[in-house]
Backbone as a chain_set.jsonl record, in Angstrom:
{"seq": "MQALARPLGMLLKFIYDLINNYGLSIIVFTIVVKLILVPLTLKQMKSMKELQEIQPKIKEIQEKYKNDKEKLNVKTMELYQEHKISPFGGCLPMLIQLPILFGLFAVLRDPGLYVFGSQEVYESINTSFLWLPNLTDADKLILPLIAGLTTFLTSATTPSANKGDQTQKMMMYFFPVMIFWWGRSFPAGLTLYWVVSNSFQVVQQLVLARPKAKTKEGV", "coords": {"N": [[0.825, -1.21, 0.0], [1.964, 1.249, 0.756], [3.706, 1.723, -1.343], [2.081, 2.717, -3.346], [0.749, 4.741, -2.003], [2.68, 6.697, -1.415], [3.517, 8.013, -3.963], [0.962, 8.988, -4.666], [0.441, 10.649, -2.515], [2.424, 12.541, -2.971], [1.457, 13.675, -5.312], [-0.928, 14.881, -4.383], [0.216, 16.726, -2.63], [1.618, 18.333, -4.435], [-0.512, 19.475, -5.856], [-1.728, 20.842, -3.753], [0.263, 22.739, -3.144], [0.016, 24.369, -5.349], [-2.631, 25.317, -5.214], [-3.164, 25.956, -2.558], [-5.232, 25.443, -0.79], [-6.687, 23.14, 1.168], [-9.106, 21.641, 1.014], [-10.09, 22.22, -1.627], [-7.911, 21.193, -2.951], [-8.132, 18.447, -2.496], [-10.445, 17.944, -3.987], [-9.614, 18.588, -6.651], [-7.487, 16.799, -6.837], [-8.884, 14.348, -6.659], [-10.387, 14.408, -9.035], [-8.318, 14.406, -10.93], [-7.143, 11.874, -10.44], [-9.341, 10.23, -11.063], [-9.594, 10.81, -13.788], [-7.232, 9.692, -14.725], [-7.848, 7.045, -14.316], [-9.843, 6.596, -16.161], [-9.564, 5.04, -18.659], [-9.518, 2.356, -17.654], [-11.992, 2.304, -16.38], [-13.734, 2.667, -18.543], [-13.238, 0.323, -19.964], [-14.198, -1.561, -18.155], [-16.915, -0.843, -18.077], [-17.646, -1.367, -20.73], [-17.331, -4.148, -20.822], [-19.25, -4.944, -18.933], [-21.564, -4.06, -20.228], [-21.569, -5.686, -22.505], [-21.873, -8.195, -21.318], [-24.366, -7.834, -20.225], [-25.953, -7.671, -22.521], [-25.954, -10.286, -23.519], [-27.243, -11.607, -21.576], [-29.989, -12.575, -21.672], [-29.682, -14.851, -23.337], [-27.981, -16.38, -21.777], [-29.663, -16.969, -19.653], [-31.502, -18.58, -20.99], [-29.911, -20.811, -21.567], [-29.322, -21.625, -18.974], [-31.833, -22.389, -18.097], [-32.42, -24.45, -19.882], [-30.44, -26.36, -19.423], [-30.535, -26.902, -16.717], [-30.503, -29.159, -15.162], [-28.174, -30.39, -15.732], [-25.214, -29.766, -14.898], [-22.596, -29.844, -15.906], [-22.921, -29.727, -18.701], [-24.182, -27.299, -18.794], [-22.139, -25.503, -17.99], [-20.341, -25.867, -20.107], [-21.827, -25.007, -22.377], [-22.312, -22.38, -21.633], [-19.717, -21.287, -21.617], [-19.137, -21.615, -24.301], [-20.905, -19.793, -25.386], [-19.813, -17.394, -24.416], [-17.364, -17.459, -25.79], [-18.257, -17.379, -28.424], [-19.268, -14.787, -28.63], [-17.01, -13.436, -28.049], [-16.378, -12.638, -25.422], [-15.155, -12.094, -22.172], [-15.951, -13.674, -19.15], [-14.927, -12.569, -16.903], [-14.293, -10.048, -17.553], [-15.459, -7.667, -16.654], [-14.644, -7.602, -14.054], [-11.849, -7.569, -13.878], [-10.693, -4.912, -14.506], [-11.67, -3.625, -12.238], [-10.392, -4.984, -10.164], [-7.79, -4.22, -10.672], [-7.941, -1.562, -10.028], [-8.383, -1.592, -7.292], [-6.001, -1.738, -5.531], [-5.084, 0.874, -5.977], [-7.182, 2.391, -4.96], [-7.015, 1.626, -2.259], [-4.548, 2.756, -1.689], [-5.197, 5.471, -2.026], [-7.037, 5.818, 0.066], [-5.324, 5.43, 2.227], [-3.638, 7.655, 1.961], [-5.434, 9.821, 2.366], [-6.419, 9.305, 4.864], [-4.228, 9.558, 6.449], [-2.781, 12.132, 6.027], [-0.731, 13.61, 7.135], [1.475, 11.924, 7.237], [1.757, 10.882, 4.562], [1.424, 13.02, 2.782], [2.301, 15.607, 3.743], [4.598, 15.092, 5.1], [5.0, 15.259, 7.858], [3.11, 15.153, 10.898], [3.001, 17.505, 12.302], [3.431, 19.529, 10.404], [1.142, 19.197, 8.846], [-0.861, 19.819, 10.704], [-0.416, 22.478, 10.956], [-1.432, 23.802, 8.784], [-4.306, 25.36, 7.17], [-7.163, 23.611, 7.421], [-9.851, 23.9, 7.076], [-13.045, 23.864, 5.383], [-15.659, 25.014, 3.432], [-18.548, 24.429, 5.257], [-17.19, 22.974, 7.07], [-15.143, 22.883, 9.853], [-12.735, 21.585, 10.151], [-11.041, 19.363, 8.159], [-9.817, 17.156, 9.076], [-11.256, 16.078, 11.143], [-14.279, 14.148, 11.666], [-17.285, 14.633, 9.814], [-20.483, 14.645, 11.021], [-22.992, 14.487, 9.805], [-23.925, 16.026, 7.307], [-21.981, 15.767, 5.111], [-21.504, 12.889, 5.16], [-24.129, 12.129, 4.518], [-24.444, 13.143, 1.917], [-22.464, 11.608, 0.75], [-23.581, 9.036, 0.983], [-25.872, 9.374, -0.644], [-24.744, 9.979, -3.184], [-23.41, 7.606, -3.571], [-25.547, 5.829, -3.9], [-26.633, 6.907, -6.297], [-24.52, 6.383, -8.002], [-24.55, 3.552, -8.09], [-27.076, 3.211, -9.22], [-26.765, 4.222, -11.79], [-24.783, 2.743, -12.935], [-23.897, 0.325, -15.354], [-25.123, -3.036, -15.287], [-24.581, -6.556, -15.338], [-26.647, -8.171, -14.673], [-29.431, -6.926, -13.932], [-31.718, -7.707, -12.673], [-31.035, -9.196, -10.511], [-31.513, -10.1, -7.181], [-29.738, -9.817, -5.058], [-28.019, -7.794, -5.944], [-29.843, -5.7, -6.077], [-30.461, -5.411, -3.378], [-27.955, -4.661, -2.349], [-27.667, -2.224, -3.607], [-29.201, -0.536, -2.098], [-28.341, -1.044, 0.491], [-25.55, -0.574, 0.609], [-25.157, 2.3, 0.285], [-26.207, 3.157, 2.771], [-24.384, 2.001, 4.493], [-22.064, 3.378, 3.721], [-22.789, 5.946, 4.514], [-22.838, 5.549, 7.297], [-20.153, 4.824, 7.829], [-18.958, 7.182, 6.944], [-19.504, 8.945, 8.975], [-17.565, 8.515, 10.809], [-15.154, 8.569, 9.506], [-12.301, 10.65, 8.582], [-13.196, 13.922, 7.474], [-12.018, 14.761, 5.127], [-11.5, 12.405, 3.722], [-14.101, 11.484, 3.308], [-15.004, 13.56, 1.706], [-13.46, 13.124, -0.576], [-14.7, 10.729, -1.402], [-17.278, 11.605, -2.059], [-16.775, 13.399, -4.212], [-15.554, 11.64, -6.008], [-17.66, 9.81, -6.497], [-19.533, 11.579, -7.637], [-18.195, 12.382, -9.956], [-18.154, 9.922, -11.285], [-20.901, 9.439, -11.692], [-21.611, 11.553, -13.445], [-19.938, 10.836, -15.545], [-21.066, 8.37, -16.315], [-23.604, 9.224, -17.199], [-22.922, 10.865, -19.339], [-21.725, 9.021, -21.066], [-23.886, 7.39, -21.56], [-25.547, 8.945, -23.067], [-25.19, 9.037, -26.018], [-26.307, 6.554, -26.695], [-28.992, 6.89, -25.991], [-29.728, 8.843, -27.826], [-29.44, 7.439, -30.181], [-31.509, 5.609, -30.017], [-33.643, 7.316, -30.313], [-33.389, 7.992, -32.856], [-31.821, 10.099, -33.605]], "CA": [[0.0, 0.0, 0.0], [2.834, 2.413, 0.835], [4.299, 1.952, -2.657], [1.14, 3.553, -4.086], [0.376, 5.899, -1.192], [3.718, 7.717, -1.496], [3.362, 8.881, -5.144], [-0.328, 9.677, -4.606], [0.637, 11.733, -1.564], [3.226, 13.577, -3.647], [0.556, 14.351, -6.245], [-1.798, 15.756, -3.597], [1.052, 17.831, -2.12], [1.89, 19.199, -5.583], [-1.748, 20.223, -6.108], [-1.91, 21.759, -2.62], [1.221, 23.84, -3.288], [-0.49, 25.256, -6.395], [-3.933, 25.888, -4.854], [-3.058, 26.453, -1.178], [-6.489, 25.205, -0.088], [-6.673, 21.678, 1.293], [-10.365, 21.09, 0.525], [-10.076, 22.286, -3.092], [-6.842, 20.293, -3.418], [-8.689, 17.096, -2.504], [-11.371, 17.866, -5.121], [-8.814, 18.527, -7.882], [-6.751, 15.529, -6.755], [-9.822, 13.271, -6.965], [-10.709, 14.488, -10.463], [-7.12, 13.976, -11.672], [-7.028, 10.42, -10.299], [-10.436, 9.62, -11.826], [-9.263, 10.938, -15.203], [-6.188, 8.693, -15.0], [-8.475, 5.723, -14.3], [-10.908, 6.52, -17.168], [-9.45, 3.88, -19.564], [-9.941, 1.14, -16.955], [-13.431, 2.404, -16.144], [-14.407, 2.438, -19.825], [-13.117, -1.103, -20.271], [-15.113, -2.256, -17.255], [-18.276, -0.562, -18.517], [-17.858, -2.09, -21.987], [-17.492, -5.566, -20.498], [-20.542, -5.111, -18.277], [-22.595, -3.879, -21.245], [-21.568, -6.889, -23.338], [-22.463, -9.275, -20.51], [-25.798, -7.539, -20.084], [-26.609, -7.938, -23.797], [-26.139, -11.724, -23.748], [-27.882, -12.181, -20.397], [-31.146, -13.417, -22.025], [-29.216, -16.139, -23.851], [-27.454, -17.129, -20.628], [-30.831, -17.477, -18.922], [-32.048, -19.69, -21.782], [-29.024, -21.954, -21.357], [-29.508, -22.061, -17.585], [-33.125, -23.077, -18.006], [-32.375, -25.665, -20.715], [-29.517, -27.365, -18.873], [-30.521, -26.731, -15.262], [-30.277, -30.459, -14.514], [-26.895, -30.919, -16.203], [-24.276, -28.692, -14.586], [-21.43, -29.907, -16.796], [-23.356, -29.221, -19.998], [-24.471, -25.879, -18.581], [-20.86, -24.782, -18.007], [-19.778, -25.952, -21.467], [-22.621, -24.159, -23.266], [-22.104, -20.992, -21.23], [-18.4, -20.888, -22.108], [-19.249, -21.523, -25.765], [-21.566, -18.518, -25.669], [-18.82, -16.345, -24.198], [-16.388, -17.52, -26.886], [-18.941, -16.958, -29.653], [-19.376, -13.325, -28.621], [-15.681, -12.934, -27.707], [-16.534, -11.954, -24.144], [-14.611, -12.76, -20.997], [-16.858, -13.525, -17.998], [-14.235, -11.807, -15.862], [-13.898, -8.765, -18.14], [-15.91, -6.55, -15.827], [-14.003, -7.656, -12.725], [-10.417, -7.324, -13.947], [-10.355, -3.5, -14.281], [-11.979, -3.287, -10.851], [-9.33, -5.547, -9.327], [-6.602, -3.408, -10.892], [-8.149, -0.288, -9.345], [-8.47, -1.751, -5.844], [-4.802, -1.265, -4.822], [-5.023, 2.327, -6.091], [-8.154, 2.904, -3.996], [-6.442, 1.446, -0.92], [-3.516, 3.773, -1.554], [-5.882, 6.749, -1.838], [-7.579, 5.844, 1.416], [-4.202, 5.606, 3.149], [-3.181, 9.046, 1.839], [-6.396, 10.759, 2.922], [-6.601, 9.015, 6.292], [-3.025, 9.972, 7.171], [-2.072, 13.104, 5.175], [0.495, 14.058, 7.788], [2.553, 11.006, 6.865], [1.939, 10.646, 3.129], [1.344, 14.236, 1.968], [3.048, 16.751, 4.255], [5.873, 14.664, 5.662], [4.915, 15.151, 9.313], [1.82, 15.562, 11.447], [3.12, 18.896, 12.734], [3.222, 20.389, 9.225], [-0.267, 19.086, 8.479], [-1.672, 20.532, 11.696], [-0.146, 23.919, 10.866], [-2.139, 24.39, 7.647], [-5.744, 25.575, 7.333], [-7.888, 22.474, 6.853], [-11.292, 24.159, 7.043], [-13.585, 23.878, 4.022], [-17.095, 25.261, 3.449], [-19.081, 24.449, 6.625], [-16.374, 22.077, 7.893], [-14.058, 23.6, 10.515], [-11.48, 20.831, 10.066], [-11.196, 18.154, 7.343], [-9.238, 16.031, 9.809], [-12.321, 15.505, 11.966], [-15.421, 13.591, 10.941], [-18.552, 15.356, 9.755], [-21.436, 13.649, 11.523], [-24.277, 14.409, 9.116], [-24.149, 16.516, 5.943], [-21.088, 15.121, 4.135], [-21.836, 11.461, 5.052], [-25.418, 12.003, 3.836], [-24.162, 13.349, 0.492], [-21.697, 10.434, 0.324], [-24.534, 7.942, 0.809], [-26.728, 9.681, -1.795], [-23.974, 9.826, -4.426], [-23.137, 6.169, -3.72], [-26.768, 5.261, -4.478], [-26.724, 7.357, -7.68], [-23.493, 5.645, -8.749], [-25.063, 2.195, -8.308], [-28.251, 3.274, -10.083], [-26.384, 4.576, -13.152], [-23.743, 1.837, -13.42], [-24.415, -0.859, -16.055], [-24.994, -4.303, -14.564], [-24.815, -7.72, -16.183], [-27.921, -8.788, -14.291], [-30.138, -5.925, -13.13], [-32.806, -8.323, -11.928], [-30.502, -9.968, -9.396], [-32.013, -9.565, -5.914], [-28.596, -9.427, -4.225], [-27.581, -6.491, -6.427], [-30.843, -4.718, -5.659], [-30.313, -5.201, -1.941], [-26.713, -3.931, -2.133], [-27.839, -0.867, -4.104], [-29.785, 0.234, -1.009], [-27.613, -1.279, 1.735], [-24.21, 0.001, 0.556], [-25.186, 3.73, 0.643], [-26.415, 3.297, 4.217], [-23.107, 1.649, 5.109], [-21.156, 4.494, 3.454], [-23.217, 7.034, 5.405], [-22.403, 5.221, 8.666], [-18.693, 4.936, 7.857], [-18.588, 8.579, 6.766], [-19.657, 9.648, 10.244], [-16.369, 8.291, 11.626], [-13.961, 8.846, 8.705], [-11.941, 12.07, 8.432], [-14.037, 14.568, 6.469], [-11.276, 14.817, 3.868], [-11.703, 11.131, 3.037], [-15.494, 11.467, 2.868], [-15.064, 14.511, 0.592], [-12.944, 12.389, -1.741], [-15.707, 9.755, -1.827], [-18.363, 12.373, -2.676], [-16.317, 13.899, -5.513], [-15.339, 10.469, -6.854], [-18.972, 9.334, -6.92], [-20.138, 12.585, -8.516], [-17.492, 12.26, -11.231], [-18.583, 8.692, -11.937], [-22.289, 9.6, -12.136], [-21.565, 12.399, -14.643], [-19.312, 10.029, -16.591], [-22.051, 7.382, -16.77], [-24.654, 9.923, -17.927], [-22.348, 11.319, -20.61], [-21.516, 7.852, -21.924], [-25.187, 6.819, -21.915], [-26.282, 9.87, -23.919], [-25.253, 8.615, -27.426], [-27.22, 5.422, -26.812], [-30.345, 7.412, -25.939], [-29.964, 9.526, -29.084], [-29.582, 6.425, -31.223], [-32.847, 5.041, -29.889], [-34.611, 8.299, -30.774], [-33.152, 8.195, -34.275], [-31.129, 11.373, -33.826]], "C": [[0.863, 1.265, 0.0], [3.447, 2.756, -0.515], [3.402, 2.828, -3.523], [0.797, 4.827, -3.324], [1.403, 7.029, -1.321], [3.569, 8.601, -2.739], [2.033, 9.626, -5.171], [-0.264, 10.849, -3.629], [1.436, 12.876, -2.162], [2.368, 14.361, -4.628], [-0.357, 15.325, -5.506], [-1.015, 16.955, -3.059], [1.361, 18.823, -3.245], [0.676, 20.082, -5.877], [-1.982, 21.238, -4.996], [-0.974, 22.966, -2.733], [0.756, 24.84, -4.344], [-1.737, 26.013, -5.943], [-3.922, 26.545, -3.48], [-4.403, 26.417, -0.439], [-6.681, 23.695, -0.041], [-7.946, 21.037, 0.753], [-10.422, 21.077, -0.994], [-9.017, 21.352, -3.671], [-7.338, 18.856, -3.483], [-9.628, 16.919, -3.693], [-10.607, 17.73, -6.443], [-8.054, 17.21, -7.954], [-7.651, 14.362, -7.157], [-10.141, 13.238, -8.452], [-9.528, 14.0, -11.312], [-6.978, 12.454, -11.635], [-8.107, 9.712, -11.11], [-10.172, 9.701, -13.325], [-8.195, 9.925, -15.608], [-6.795, 7.303, -15.125], [-9.566, 5.552, -15.362], [-10.761, 5.326, -18.117], [-9.897, 2.57, -18.915], [-11.45, 1.14, -16.723], [-14.209, 2.125, -17.42], [-14.37, 0.967, -20.214], [-14.085, -1.921, -19.416], [-16.56, -2.07, -17.704], [-18.606, -1.303, -19.811], [-18.114, -3.573, -21.722], [-18.848, -5.822, -19.85], [-21.69, -4.975, -19.267], [-22.712, -5.121, -22.119], [-22.198, -8.067, -22.597], [-23.971, -9.082, -20.353], [-26.558, -7.903, -21.36], [-26.853, -9.428, -24.031], [-26.827, -12.405, -22.565], [-29.125, -13.004, -20.733], [-30.749, -14.798, -22.545], [-28.646, -17.011, -22.725], [-28.596, -17.734, -19.826], [-31.479, -18.651, -19.659], [-31.231, -20.96, -21.561], [-29.213, -22.508, -19.944], [-30.804, -22.831, -17.407], [-33.084, -24.415, -18.732], [-31.546, -26.766, -20.068], [-29.44, -27.271, -17.34], [-30.267, -28.032, -14.507], [-28.956, -31.109, -14.926], [-25.845, -29.814, -16.06], [-23.077, -28.666, -15.54], [-21.773, -29.328, -18.163], [-23.63, -27.718, -19.922], [-23.194, -25.048, -18.661], [-20.256, -24.735, -19.399], [-20.504, -24.986, -22.395], [-22.447, -22.668, -22.931], [-20.771, -20.473, -21.745], [-18.403, -20.753, -23.622], [-19.904, -20.205, -26.168], [-20.598, -17.349, -25.488], [-17.819, -16.289, -25.349], [-16.994, -17.038, -28.193], [-19.012, -15.44, -29.758], [-18.068, -12.642, -28.227], [-15.73, -12.07, -26.439], [-15.872, -12.777, -23.046], [-15.577, -12.588, -19.832], [-16.243, -12.722, -16.868], [-13.83, -10.418, -16.347], [-14.298, -7.574, -17.311], [-15.222, -6.49, -14.484], [-12.54, -7.244, -12.774], [-10.046, -5.851, -13.771], [-10.617, -3.071, -12.849], [-10.894, -3.776, -9.907], [-8.047, -4.746, -9.463], [-6.71, -2.096, -10.109], [-8.111, -0.4, -7.827], [-7.212, -1.301, -5.105], [-4.671, 0.254, -4.858], [-5.981, 2.965, -5.083], [-7.646, 2.772, -2.568], [-5.359, 2.484, -0.647], [-4.106, 5.149, -1.308], [-6.428, 6.886, -0.422], [-6.478, 6.074, 2.439], [-3.727, 7.056, 3.147], [-4.119, 9.997, 2.575], [-6.716, 10.491, 4.392], [-5.398, 9.479, 7.1], [-2.218, 10.946, 6.316], [-0.788, 13.626, 5.807], [1.683, 13.215, 7.372], [2.83, 11.018, 5.372], [1.972, 11.909, 2.275], [2.321, 15.301, 2.443], [4.338, 16.375, 4.969], [5.889, 14.551, 7.168], [3.553, 15.642, 9.774], [1.848, 17.031, 11.868], [2.867, 19.855, 11.574], [1.758, 20.379, 8.825], [-1.15, 19.886, 9.425], [-1.478, 22.051, 11.62], [-0.895, 24.585, 9.717], [-3.629, 24.546, 7.973], [-6.497, 24.442, 6.644], [-9.405, 22.664, 6.918], [-11.756, 24.194, 5.587], [-15.104, 23.97, 4.087], [-17.599, 25.3, 4.899], [-18.231, 23.631, 7.601], [-15.22, 22.847, 8.533], [-12.706, 22.907, 10.359], [-11.713, 19.536, 9.295], [-10.56, 16.933, 7.99], [-10.305, 15.307, 10.617], [-13.46, 14.991, 11.094], [-16.589, 14.564, 10.949], [-19.645, 14.341, 10.062], [-22.708, 13.521, 10.687], [-24.229, 14.77, 7.631], [-23.296, 15.779, 4.915], [-21.333, 13.614, 4.034], [-23.163, 11.231, 4.32], [-25.247, 12.166, 2.33], [-23.387, 12.156, -0.062], [-22.619, 9.242, 0.08], [-25.403, 8.141, -0.415], [-25.979, 9.469, -3.109], [-23.58, 8.368, -4.66], [-24.34, 5.472, -4.343], [-26.889, 5.638, -5.955], [-25.703, 6.636, -8.565], [-23.973, 4.237, -9.077], [-26.213, 2.196, -9.31], [-27.895, 3.547, -11.538], [-25.315, 3.663, -13.742], [-24.354, 0.636, -14.125], [-24.159, -2.123, -15.258], [-25.307, -5.455, -15.498], [-26.152, -8.364, -15.892], [-28.674, -7.858, -13.346], [-31.251, -6.527, -12.295], [-32.348, -9.111, -10.721], [-30.897, -9.323, -8.075], [-30.888, -9.112, -4.996], [-28.09, -8.051, -4.626], [-28.554, -5.402, -5.997], [-30.709, -4.384, -4.176], [-29.072, -4.351, -1.647], [-26.834, -2.481, -2.583], [-28.412, 0.048, -3.02], [-28.969, 0.117, 0.282], [-26.269, -0.546, 1.743], [-24.214, 1.509, 0.84], [-25.386, 3.975, 2.134], [-25.114, 3.018, 4.962], [-22.085, 2.78, 4.921], [-21.497, 5.685, 4.348], [-22.703, 6.788, 6.823], [-20.89, 5.33, 8.806], [-18.26, 6.393, 7.788], [-18.688, 9.394, 8.035], [-18.43, 9.477, 11.152], [-15.074, 8.547, 10.853], [-13.593, 10.319, 8.789], [-12.753, 12.689, 7.3], [-13.34, 14.668, 5.116], [-11.461, 13.554, 3.047], [-13.137, 11.032, 2.51], [-15.697, 12.416, 1.69], [-14.553, 13.854, -0.69], [-14.011, 11.445, -2.291], [-16.859, 10.449, -2.564], [-17.969, 12.823, -4.082], [-16.12, 12.745, -6.49], [-16.66, 9.92, -7.38], [-19.621, 10.286, -7.915], [-19.51, 12.53, -9.903], [-17.999, 11.038, -11.996], [-20.02, 8.791, -12.454], [-22.336, 10.422, -13.413], [-20.984, 11.61, -15.816], [-20.299, 9.018, -17.178], [-23.132, 8.055, -17.617], [-24.166, 10.402, -19.288], [-22.196, 10.149, -21.574], [-22.839, 7.236, -22.368], [-25.937, 7.68, -22.917], [-26.315, 9.451, -25.395], [-26.227, 7.471, -27.665], [-28.662, 5.907, -26.835], [-30.697, 8.113, -27.251], [-30.193, 8.544, -30.223], [-30.978, 5.848, -31.203], [-33.905, 6.003, -30.447], [-34.457, 8.59, -32.262], [-32.475, 9.495, -34.604], [-29.761, 11.128, -34.446]], "O": [[0.535, 2.24, -0.676], [3.686, 3.926, -0.813], [3.898, 3.599, -4.345], [0.579, 5.875, -3.931], [1.026, 8.2, -1.334], [3.501, 9.823, -2.605], [1.968, 10.762, -5.641], [-0.838, 11.908, -3.879], [1.158, 14.045, -1.891], [2.53, 15.573, -4.766], [-0.542, 16.46, -5.945], [-1.529, 18.073, -3.036], [1.362, 20.033, -3.015], [0.813, 21.282, -6.116], [-2.388, 22.369, -5.262], [-1.381, 24.092, -2.448], [1.064, 26.028, -4.25], [-1.895, 27.197, -6.243], [-4.583, 27.559, -3.26], [-4.672, 27.253, 0.423], [-6.82, 23.046, -1.077], [-7.88, 19.996, 0.1], [-10.758, 20.056, -1.595], [-9.2, 20.788, -4.749], [-7.005, 18.125, -4.416], [-9.619, 15.871, -4.34], [-10.918, 16.86, -7.257], [-7.988, 16.581, -9.01], [-7.229, 13.485, -7.911], [-10.165, 12.169, -9.062], [-9.715, 13.274, -12.288], [-6.726, 11.82, -12.66], [-7.831, 8.711, -11.771], [-10.489, 8.765, -14.059], [-8.247, 9.366, -16.704], [-6.339, 6.482, -15.921], [-10.157, 4.477, -15.46], [-11.754, 4.644, -18.369], [-10.577, 1.764, -19.549], [-12.106, 0.106, -16.852], [-15.224, 1.431, -17.392], [-15.349, 0.428, -20.73], [-14.713, -2.861, -19.904], [-17.339, -3.023, -17.712], [-19.716, -1.81, -19.973], [-19.003, -4.175, -22.323], [-19.52, -6.801, -20.175], [-22.685, -5.692, -19.162], [-23.817, -5.56, -22.439], [-22.961, -8.84, -23.176], [-24.74, -10.043, -20.348], [-27.686, -8.39, -21.289], [-27.84, -9.801, -24.666], [-26.978, -13.627, -22.547], [-29.314, -14.06, -20.13], [-31.401, -15.795, -22.232], [-28.815, -18.23, -22.728], [-28.509, -18.876, -19.374], [-31.949, -19.6, -19.032], [-31.785, -22.046, -21.39], [-29.259, -23.722, -19.749], [-30.863, -23.806, -16.658], [-33.646, -25.401, -18.255], [-31.888, -27.946, -20.146], [-28.392, -27.534, -16.75], [-29.862, -28.009, -13.344], [-28.655, -32.233, -14.523], [-25.622, -29.03, -16.982], [-22.605, -27.598, -15.93], [-21.013, -28.535, -18.718], [-23.348, -26.971, -20.858], [-23.166, -24.009, -19.321], [-19.727, -23.708, -19.825], [-19.864, -24.227, -23.122], [-22.438, -21.815, -23.819], [-20.691, -19.353, -22.25], [-17.741, -19.87, -24.167], [-19.517, -19.58, -27.155], [-20.567, -16.427, -26.304], [-17.468, -15.209, -25.826], [-16.328, -16.367, -28.981], [-18.838, -14.874, -30.838], [-18.017, -11.42, -28.087], [-15.21, -10.955, -26.391], [-16.01, -13.999, -22.998], [-15.989, -11.464, -19.546], [-16.949, -12.249, -15.978], [-13.116, -9.695, -15.652], [-13.578, -6.578, -17.257], [-15.211, -5.442, -13.838], [-12.034, -6.638, -11.828], [-9.167, -5.546, -12.966], [-9.881, -2.253, -12.298], [-10.516, -3.077, -8.966], [-7.296, -4.601, -8.498], [-5.717, -1.582, -9.595], [-7.837, 0.585, -7.142], [-7.323, -0.549, -4.137], [-4.205, 0.861, -3.894], [-5.641, 3.953, -4.433], [-7.816, 3.681, -1.756], [-5.254, 3.021, 0.456], [-3.594, 5.913, -0.49], [-6.297, 7.935, 0.207], [-6.662, 6.817, 3.403], [-3.446, 7.622, 4.204], [-3.671, 10.871, 3.316], [-7.23, 11.37, 5.084], [-5.519, 9.762, 8.292], [-1.095, 10.634, 5.918], [0.134, 14.037, 5.103], [2.781, 13.737, 7.175], [3.978, 11.147, 4.947], [2.49, 11.882, 1.159], [3.085, 15.843, 1.644], [5.089, 17.252, 5.396], [6.711, 13.817, 7.717], [2.921, 16.458, 9.103], [0.83, 17.719, 11.797], [2.18, 20.865, 11.731], [1.191, 21.423, 8.502], [-2.086, 20.555, 8.988], [-2.283, 22.813, 12.155], [-0.986, 25.812, 9.675], [-4.14, 23.949, 8.92], [-6.469, 24.329, 5.418], [-10.157, 21.694, 6.824], [-10.984, 24.507, 4.681], [-15.763, 23.132, 4.703], [-17.127, 26.118, 5.689], [-18.508, 23.594, 8.8], [-14.395, 23.412, 7.816], [-11.659, 23.552, 10.425], [-12.501, 18.695, 9.728], [-10.736, 15.809, 7.518], [-10.269, 14.085, 10.763], [-13.579, 15.361, 9.926], [-16.853, 15.233, 11.948], [-19.716, 13.29, 9.424], [-23.439, 12.542, 10.84], [-24.467, 13.91, 6.783], [-23.827, 15.226, 3.952], [-21.37, 13.09, 2.921], [-23.306, 10.252, 3.587], [-25.836, 11.416, 1.552], [-23.612, 11.735, -1.197], [-22.464, 8.523, -0.907], [-25.654, 7.19, -1.155], [-26.506, 8.856, -4.038], [-23.433, 7.939, -5.804], [-24.179, 4.619, -5.216], [-27.213, 4.785, -6.782], [-25.981, 6.321, -9.722], [-23.824, 3.776, -10.209], [-26.317, 1.299, -10.147], [-28.638, 3.149, -12.436], [-24.974, 3.789, -14.918], [-25.238, -0.015, -13.57], [-23.11, -2.27, -14.63], [-26.189, -5.351, -16.35], [-26.731, -9.027, -16.753], [-28.575, -7.979, -12.125], [-31.685, -5.925, -11.313], [-33.174, -9.643, -9.979], [-30.648, -8.136, -7.864], [-31.042, -8.15, -4.244], [-27.767, -7.23, -3.768], [-28.141, -4.313, -5.6], [-30.827, -3.227, -3.772], [-29.114, -3.443, -0.817], [-26.186, -1.601, -2.018], [-28.15, 1.251, -3.012], [-28.91, 1.059, 1.072], [-25.886, 0.036, 2.758], [-23.345, 1.973, 1.579], [-24.798, 4.898, 2.697], [-24.778, 3.701, 5.929], [-21.334, 3.103, 5.842], [-20.606, 6.351, 4.873], [-22.194, 7.701, 7.473], [-20.397, 5.871, 9.796], [-17.323, 6.804, 8.472], [-18.028, 10.425, 8.165], [-18.272, 10.199, 12.137], [-14.016, 8.722, 11.458], [-14.459, 11.159, 9.037], [-12.974, 12.046, 6.274], [-13.998, 14.66, 4.075], [-11.568, 13.614, 1.822], [-13.362, 10.553, 1.398], [-16.469, 12.12, 0.779], [-15.146, 14.013, -1.757], [-14.208, 11.367, -3.503], [-17.355, 9.941, -3.57], [-18.734, 12.649, -5.031], [-16.474, 12.854, -7.664], [-16.776, 9.602, -8.563], [-20.192, 9.854, -8.917], [-20.212, 12.621, -10.909], [-18.242, 11.106, -13.201], [-20.325, 8.284, -13.533], [-23.017, 10.045, -14.367], [-21.477, 11.703, -16.94], [-20.357, 8.834, -18.394], [-23.533, 7.511, -18.646], [-24.904, 10.352, -20.273], [-22.502, 10.272, -22.76], [-22.911, 6.627, -23.435], [-26.872, 7.201, -23.557], [-27.389, 9.503, -25.995], [-26.891, 7.415, -28.7], [-29.474, 5.398, -27.608], [-31.822, 7.997, -27.737], [-31.017, 8.773, -31.109], [-31.572, 5.619, -32.257], [-34.928, 5.572, -30.981], [-35.252, 9.316, -32.86], [-32.533, 9.959, -35.743], [-29.023, 12.077, -34.709]]}, "num_chains": 1, "name": "protein.A"}
């Protein structure tokens, strides 16, 4: 984690030196990181869309061979090969991003160590932002509430291979509540990162979905 946290901390420090506002630096830092991850995100979305398109055929195979697990697996893999789709295509970009996310969390949970070089230097800067007196402390209501809402919007706008799955539906409502609860104890700077990251992703999903909507309307 430290191998990724160090360069990410240097990036945040570079942005802070330019802006000289810790809250705005976190926002710009988040946008920069999300832009770097756009190729992986696009690949993940493409894979999920492809899996979603063949989902009816997968259900047909599951129904036809529900009593023959071996045949079911063979036919399912044949379908993936026919459409040149990897069943793990949507997971791989996510797995690649996980270490980066862990590194980001480490940076924003301990900026004194990873960004400013010492806790004393970090405590000497102005870490207030908007209504927040200190981004080091947790915001108990407003920011966690926005984090939970944007988490729900992210889930609602993200393509899924199986939108009818009950587990996914449950997680779409449960995960935002969990984020809200965690946000009440996380440093506000970390919760701010989560809000900006979610907002960026929602806008990205809406922009990418727009050409599809126009095509349907014949524009």
